[in-house]
Coordinates of C-alpha atoms in Angstrom, one line a residue:
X269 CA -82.8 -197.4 -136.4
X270 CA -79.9 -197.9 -134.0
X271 CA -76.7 -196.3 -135.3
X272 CA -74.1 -199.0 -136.7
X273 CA -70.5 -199.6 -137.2
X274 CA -71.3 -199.1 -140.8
X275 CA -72.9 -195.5 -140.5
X276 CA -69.8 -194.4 -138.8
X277 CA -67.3 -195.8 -141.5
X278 CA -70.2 -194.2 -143.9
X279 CA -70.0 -190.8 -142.8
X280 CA -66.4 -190.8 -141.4
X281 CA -64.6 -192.4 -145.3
X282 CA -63.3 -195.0 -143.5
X283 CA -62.9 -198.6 -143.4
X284 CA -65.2 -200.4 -140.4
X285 CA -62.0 -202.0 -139.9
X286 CA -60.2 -198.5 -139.4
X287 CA -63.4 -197.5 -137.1
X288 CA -63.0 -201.2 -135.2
X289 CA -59.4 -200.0 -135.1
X290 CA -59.9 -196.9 -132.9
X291 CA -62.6 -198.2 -130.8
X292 CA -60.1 -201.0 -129.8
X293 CA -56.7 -198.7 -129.7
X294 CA -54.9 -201.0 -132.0
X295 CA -52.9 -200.8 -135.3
X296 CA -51.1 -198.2 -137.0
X297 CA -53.2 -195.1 -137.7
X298 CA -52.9 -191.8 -138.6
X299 CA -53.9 -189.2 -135.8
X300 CA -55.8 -187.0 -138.4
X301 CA -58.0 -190.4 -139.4
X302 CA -58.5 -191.1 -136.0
X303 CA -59.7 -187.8 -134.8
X304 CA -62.4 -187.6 -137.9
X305 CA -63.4 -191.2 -136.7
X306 CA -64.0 -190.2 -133.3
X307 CA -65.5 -187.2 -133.9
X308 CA -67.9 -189.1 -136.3
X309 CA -68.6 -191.7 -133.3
X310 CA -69.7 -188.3 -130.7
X311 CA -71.6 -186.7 -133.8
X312 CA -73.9 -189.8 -134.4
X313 CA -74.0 -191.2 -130.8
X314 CA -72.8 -194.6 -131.7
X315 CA -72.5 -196.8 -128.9
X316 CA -70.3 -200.7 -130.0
X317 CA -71.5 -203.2 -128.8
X318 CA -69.9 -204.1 -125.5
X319 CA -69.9 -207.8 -126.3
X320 CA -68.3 -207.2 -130.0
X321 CA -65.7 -204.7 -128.4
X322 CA -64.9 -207.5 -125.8
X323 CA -64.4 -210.2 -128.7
X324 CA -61.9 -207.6 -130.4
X325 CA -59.5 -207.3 -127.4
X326 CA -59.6 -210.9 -126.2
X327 CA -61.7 -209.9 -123.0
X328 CA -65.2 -209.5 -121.4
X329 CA -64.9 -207.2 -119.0
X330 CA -67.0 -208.7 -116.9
X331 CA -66.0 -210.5 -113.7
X332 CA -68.1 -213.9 -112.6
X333 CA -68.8 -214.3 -109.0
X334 CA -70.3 -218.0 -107.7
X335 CA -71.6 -218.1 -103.9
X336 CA -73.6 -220.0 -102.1
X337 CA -76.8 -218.6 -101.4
X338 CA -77.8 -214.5 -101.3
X339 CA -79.7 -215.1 -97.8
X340 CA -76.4 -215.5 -96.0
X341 CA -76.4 -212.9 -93.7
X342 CA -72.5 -211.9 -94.7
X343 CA -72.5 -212.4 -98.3
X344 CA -74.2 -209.0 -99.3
X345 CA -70.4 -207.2 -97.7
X346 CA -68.4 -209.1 -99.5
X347 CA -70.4 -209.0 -103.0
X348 CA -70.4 -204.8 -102.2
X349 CA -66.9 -204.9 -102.0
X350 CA -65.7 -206.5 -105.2
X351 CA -68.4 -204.3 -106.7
X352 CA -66.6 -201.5 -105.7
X353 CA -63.4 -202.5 -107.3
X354 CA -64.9 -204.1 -110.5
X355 CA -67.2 -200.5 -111.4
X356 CA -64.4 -198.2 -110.5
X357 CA -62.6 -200.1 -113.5
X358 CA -65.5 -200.3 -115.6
X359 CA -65.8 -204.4 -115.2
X360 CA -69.5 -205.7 -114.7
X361 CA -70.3 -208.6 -112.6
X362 CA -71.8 -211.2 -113.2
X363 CA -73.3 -213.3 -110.3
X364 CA -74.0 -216.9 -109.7
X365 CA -75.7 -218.8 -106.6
X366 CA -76.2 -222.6 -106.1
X367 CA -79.6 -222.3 -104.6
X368 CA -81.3 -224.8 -107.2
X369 CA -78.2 -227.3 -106.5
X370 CA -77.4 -229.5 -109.5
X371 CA -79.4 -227.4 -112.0
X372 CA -77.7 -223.7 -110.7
X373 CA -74.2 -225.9 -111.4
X374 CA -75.6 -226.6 -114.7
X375 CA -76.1 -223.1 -116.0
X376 CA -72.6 -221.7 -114.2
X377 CA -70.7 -224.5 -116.5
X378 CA -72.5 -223.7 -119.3
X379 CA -71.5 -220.1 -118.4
X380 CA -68.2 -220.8 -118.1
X381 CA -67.8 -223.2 -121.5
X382 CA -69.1 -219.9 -123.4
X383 CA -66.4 -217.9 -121.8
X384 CA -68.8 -215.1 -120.2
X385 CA -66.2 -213.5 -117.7
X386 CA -63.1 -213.3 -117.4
X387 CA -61.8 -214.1 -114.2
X388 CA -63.7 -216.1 -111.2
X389 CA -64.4 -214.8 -107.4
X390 CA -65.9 -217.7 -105.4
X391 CA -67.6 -218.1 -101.8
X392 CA -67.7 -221.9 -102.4
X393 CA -70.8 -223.9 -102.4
X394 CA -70.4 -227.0 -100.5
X395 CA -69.3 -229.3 -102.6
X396 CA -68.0 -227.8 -105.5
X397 CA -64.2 -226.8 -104.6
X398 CA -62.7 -229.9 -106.8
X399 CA -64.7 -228.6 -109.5
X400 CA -63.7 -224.9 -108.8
X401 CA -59.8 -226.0 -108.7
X402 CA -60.3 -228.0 -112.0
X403 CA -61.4 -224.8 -113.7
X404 CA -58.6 -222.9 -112.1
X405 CA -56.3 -225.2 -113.5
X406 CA -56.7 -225.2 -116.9
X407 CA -56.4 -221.4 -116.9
X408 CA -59.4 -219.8 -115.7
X409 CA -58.2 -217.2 -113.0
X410 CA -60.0 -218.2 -109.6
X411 CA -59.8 -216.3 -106.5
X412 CA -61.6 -218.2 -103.4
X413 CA -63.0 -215.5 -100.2
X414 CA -63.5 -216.8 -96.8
X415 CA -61.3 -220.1 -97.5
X416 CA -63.3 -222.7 -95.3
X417 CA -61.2 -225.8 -96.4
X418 CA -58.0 -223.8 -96.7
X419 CA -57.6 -225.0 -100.4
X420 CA -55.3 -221.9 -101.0
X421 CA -52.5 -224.5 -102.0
X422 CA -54.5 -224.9 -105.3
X423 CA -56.4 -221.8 -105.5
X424 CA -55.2 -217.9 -104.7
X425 CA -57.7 -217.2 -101.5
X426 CA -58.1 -214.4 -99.9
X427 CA -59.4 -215.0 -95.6
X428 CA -59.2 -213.8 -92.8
X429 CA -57.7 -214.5 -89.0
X430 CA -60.4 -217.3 -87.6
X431 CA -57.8 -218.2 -85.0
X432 CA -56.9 -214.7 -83.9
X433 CA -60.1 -213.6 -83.5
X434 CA -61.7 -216.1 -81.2
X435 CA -58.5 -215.8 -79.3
X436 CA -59.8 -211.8 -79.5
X437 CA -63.1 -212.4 -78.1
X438 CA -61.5 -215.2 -75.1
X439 CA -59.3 -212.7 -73.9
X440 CA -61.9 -209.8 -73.9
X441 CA -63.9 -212.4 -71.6
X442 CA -61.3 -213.4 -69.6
X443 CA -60.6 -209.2 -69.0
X444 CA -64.6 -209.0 -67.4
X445 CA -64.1 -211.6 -65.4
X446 CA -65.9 -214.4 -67.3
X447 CA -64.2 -217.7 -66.4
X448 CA -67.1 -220.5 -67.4
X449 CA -67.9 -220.0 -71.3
X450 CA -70.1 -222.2 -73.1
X451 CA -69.3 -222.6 -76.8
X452 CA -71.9 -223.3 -80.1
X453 CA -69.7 -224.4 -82.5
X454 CA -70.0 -223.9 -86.7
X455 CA -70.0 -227.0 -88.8
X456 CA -67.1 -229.3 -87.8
X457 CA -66.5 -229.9 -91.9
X458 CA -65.5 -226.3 -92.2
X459 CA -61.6 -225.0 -91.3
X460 CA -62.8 -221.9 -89.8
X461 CA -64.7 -223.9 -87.3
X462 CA -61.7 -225.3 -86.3
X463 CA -59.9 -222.3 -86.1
X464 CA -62.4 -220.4 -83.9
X465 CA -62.9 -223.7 -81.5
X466 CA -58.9 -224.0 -81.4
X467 CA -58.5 -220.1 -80.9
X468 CA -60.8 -219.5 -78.6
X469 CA -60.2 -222.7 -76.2
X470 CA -56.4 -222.4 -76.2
X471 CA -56.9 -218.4 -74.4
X472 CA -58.6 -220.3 -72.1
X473 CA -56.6 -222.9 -71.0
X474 CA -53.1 -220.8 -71.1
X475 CA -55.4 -219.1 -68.1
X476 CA -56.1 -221.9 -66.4
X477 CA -60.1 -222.4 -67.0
X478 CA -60.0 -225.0 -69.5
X479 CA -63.1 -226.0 -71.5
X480 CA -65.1 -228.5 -70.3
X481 CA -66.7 -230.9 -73.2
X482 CA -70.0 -230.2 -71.7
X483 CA -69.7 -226.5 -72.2
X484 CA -69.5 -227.3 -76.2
X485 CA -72.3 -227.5 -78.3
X486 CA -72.3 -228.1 -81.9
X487 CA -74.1 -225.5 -84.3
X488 CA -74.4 -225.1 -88.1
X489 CA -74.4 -221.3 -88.0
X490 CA -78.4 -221.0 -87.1
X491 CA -80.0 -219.0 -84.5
X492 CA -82.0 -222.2 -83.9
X493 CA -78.5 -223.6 -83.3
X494 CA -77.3 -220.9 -81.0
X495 CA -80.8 -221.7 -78.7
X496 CA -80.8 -225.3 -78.7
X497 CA -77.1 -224.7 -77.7
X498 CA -78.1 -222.4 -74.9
X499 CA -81.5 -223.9 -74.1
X500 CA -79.8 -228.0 -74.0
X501 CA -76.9 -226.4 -71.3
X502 CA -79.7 -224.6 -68.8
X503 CA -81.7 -228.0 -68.7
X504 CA -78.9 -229.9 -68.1
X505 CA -77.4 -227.9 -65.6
X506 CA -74.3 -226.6 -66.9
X507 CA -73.0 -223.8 -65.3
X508 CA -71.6 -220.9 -67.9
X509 CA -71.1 -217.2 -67.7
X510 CA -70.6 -216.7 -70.9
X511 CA -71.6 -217.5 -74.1
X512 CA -69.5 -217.9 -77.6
X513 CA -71.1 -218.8 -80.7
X514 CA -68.9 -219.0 -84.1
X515 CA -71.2 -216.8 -85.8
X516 CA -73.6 -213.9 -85.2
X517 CA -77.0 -215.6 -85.9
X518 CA -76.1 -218.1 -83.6
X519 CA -75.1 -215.3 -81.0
X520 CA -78.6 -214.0 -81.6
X521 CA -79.6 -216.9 -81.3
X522 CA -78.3 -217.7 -77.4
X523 CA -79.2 -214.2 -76.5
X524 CA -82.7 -214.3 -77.3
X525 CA -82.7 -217.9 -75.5
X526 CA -81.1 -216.6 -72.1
X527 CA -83.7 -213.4 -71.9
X528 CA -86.3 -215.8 -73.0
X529 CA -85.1 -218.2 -69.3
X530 CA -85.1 -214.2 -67.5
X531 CA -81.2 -214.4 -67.7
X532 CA -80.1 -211.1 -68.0
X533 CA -76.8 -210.0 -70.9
X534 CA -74.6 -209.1 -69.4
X535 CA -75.0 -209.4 -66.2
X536 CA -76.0 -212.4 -65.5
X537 CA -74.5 -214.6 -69.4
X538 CA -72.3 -212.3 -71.6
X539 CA -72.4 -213.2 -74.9
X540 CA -70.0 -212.4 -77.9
X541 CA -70.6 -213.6 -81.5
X542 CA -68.4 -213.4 -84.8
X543 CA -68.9 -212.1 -88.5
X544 CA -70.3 -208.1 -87.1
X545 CA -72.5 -208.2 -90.0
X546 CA -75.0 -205.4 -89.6
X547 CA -77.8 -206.9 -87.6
X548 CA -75.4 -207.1 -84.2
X549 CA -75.4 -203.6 -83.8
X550 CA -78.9 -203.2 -83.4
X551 CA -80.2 -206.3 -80.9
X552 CA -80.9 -205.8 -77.8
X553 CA -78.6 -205.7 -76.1
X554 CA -76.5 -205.0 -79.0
X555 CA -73.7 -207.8 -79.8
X556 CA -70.1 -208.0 -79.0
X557 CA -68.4 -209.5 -81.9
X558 CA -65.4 -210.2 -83.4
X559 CA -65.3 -207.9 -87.0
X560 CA -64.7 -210.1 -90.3
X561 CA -63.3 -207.3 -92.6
X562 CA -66.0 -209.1 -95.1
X563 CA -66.3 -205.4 -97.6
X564 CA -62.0 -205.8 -97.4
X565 CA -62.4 -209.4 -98.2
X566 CA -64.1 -208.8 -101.2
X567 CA -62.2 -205.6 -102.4
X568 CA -59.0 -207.6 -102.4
X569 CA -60.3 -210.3 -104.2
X570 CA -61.5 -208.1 -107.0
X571 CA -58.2 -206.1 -107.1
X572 CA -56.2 -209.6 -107.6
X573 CA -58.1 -210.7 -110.4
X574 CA -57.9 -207.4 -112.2
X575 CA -54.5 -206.9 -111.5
X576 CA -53.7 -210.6 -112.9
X577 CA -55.6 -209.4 -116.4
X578 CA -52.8 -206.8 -116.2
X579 CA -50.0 -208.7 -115.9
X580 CA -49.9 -209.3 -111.9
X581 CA -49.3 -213.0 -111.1
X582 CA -52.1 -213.7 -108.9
X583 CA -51.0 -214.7 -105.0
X584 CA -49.3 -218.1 -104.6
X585 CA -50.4 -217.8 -100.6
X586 CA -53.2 -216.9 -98.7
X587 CA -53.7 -213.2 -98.6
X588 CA -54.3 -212.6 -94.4
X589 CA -56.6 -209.7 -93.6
X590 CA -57.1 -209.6 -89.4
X591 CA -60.2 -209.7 -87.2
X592 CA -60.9 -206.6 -85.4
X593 CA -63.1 -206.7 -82.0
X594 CA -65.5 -204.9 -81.5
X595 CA -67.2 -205.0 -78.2
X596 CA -71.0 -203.7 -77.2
X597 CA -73.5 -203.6 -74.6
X598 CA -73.6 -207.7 -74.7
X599 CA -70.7 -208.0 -72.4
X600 CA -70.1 -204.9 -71.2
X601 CA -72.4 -202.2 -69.8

């Protein structure tokens, strides 16, 4: 039979309210009392329940983390990162995805109305950031990663530098002599898209090589994307050097497209992508990229929620962490 709350005050001469006491650090109690308590609790092995222990101070202890969808190539960084955080301070996660749509939103609310976690770290689900800011304001604590709307006027976000970066990767072109990029494009819906068109575009026309509208292609973050992209620009003429595509798999994407037409990368197309998740490394030729600090991203997101259940107002502005760029045998051999 498992060992109870009851066995302990048993054995111990105690209250289970005395024993609930020391298990939760509160109240008034005499050090003597409390050492004979413990020392009952190692003797028998009693383990309380983490659920009961949670009621008693107020708090779960466990974090709840909503995303998308767990075959995004980037999530898995972001997810090991808050991990990190949450474990070292002894908080479990609890994780959510939208993949069965309405019904997945179903269970997360029900979730939420039986106050499971504590706090919430959110990837948002298309769709879902009014819903996510209602909840955030009537008290649960929110923090949004990878902003895509820029919502962090109503909800504490933690991104990253979208414009910076493609800026990053134009002027690492421009440097090898690449003058006629073509462009596949992320969703137009999405802020970062935006950012990384705008970033990248406005290196190149401060140099004088402006970027034509037949040199962009729109993508939805795909390597089918990142070919059609490619393959529609080679039958229709358009002369590029270069290729950049808002996202890795749409990098891949192009690349595979260009060998698959006998261009070579680099010499003939360079191509840089953006994310570095851990597939770029090891194409071939591996991919130039601009880094998204994506294990960062979710660290800091953890640590703000954690340190709001301390006492830490949570950020009223974006918290920035920069692109890095990290070239490889894609442009450069």
């Amino acid at each position: 039979m498992p060992i109870t709350i009851a066995d302990v005050a048993a054995r111990a001469k105690v209250s289970k309210t005395t024993v609930s006491r020391v298990l939760n650090g509160k109240g008034e109690l005499d050090e003597s009392t409390a050492a004979r308590v413990r020392a009952v609790i190692d003797e028998l092995g009693y383990v309380p329940s983490a659920r009961a222990v949670g009621l008693a101070r107020g708090r779960t202890r466990v974090v709840g983390m909503l995303v998308p969808s767990l075959t995004w190539p980037w999530i898995g960084e972001v997810i090991q990162g808050a991990v990190d955080v949450l474990e070292t301070e002894r908080y479990g996660l609890l994780l959510f995805t939208c993949n069965r749509g309405e019904e997945s939103m179903r269970q997360f609310g029900a979730q939420v109305s039986a106050k499971s976690f504590d706090g919430l770290l959110v990837i948002e689900p298309e769709g879902t950031l009014d819903y996510i800011a209602t909840l955030h304001a009537r008290g649960l604590p929110v923090v949004l990663i990878d902003d895509r709307h820029q919502a962090s006027g109503q909800i504490p976000s933690i991104g990253t530098t979208n414009h910076d970066g493609a800026g990053s990767a134009a002027r690492h072109l421009l440097e090898i002599g690449r003058t006629r990029p073509l462009m596949v494009t992320g969703p137009d819906r999405f802020g970062c898209t935006q950012q990384r068109f705008t970033g990248f575009a406005d290196v190149f026309a401060e140099a004088g090589h402006p970027i034509t509208t037949d040199r962009v292609h729109p993508g939805d973050f795909t390597t089918a994307a990142g070919a059609a992209g490619v393959r529609a620009a080679l039958e229709s003429g358009v002369d590029f050097d270069a290729v950049f595509a808002h996202n890795d798999l749409a990098a891949i994407g192009a690349m595979r497209e260009l060998l698959d037409h006998g261009k070579r990368v680099p010499q003939d197309v360079a191509v840089v992508g953006f994310d570095d998740i851990p597939t770029a490394a090891h194409t071939q030729p591996p991919l130039s990229t601009v880094h998204q600090p994506l294990r960062e991203m979710g660290e800091a997101a953890a640590r703000a929620l954690l340190g709001h259940f301390e006492g830490t107002p949570l950020p009223n502005r974006p918290t920035v962490i920069p692109t890095t760029f990290t070239p490889r045998s894609s442009t450069t051999l």
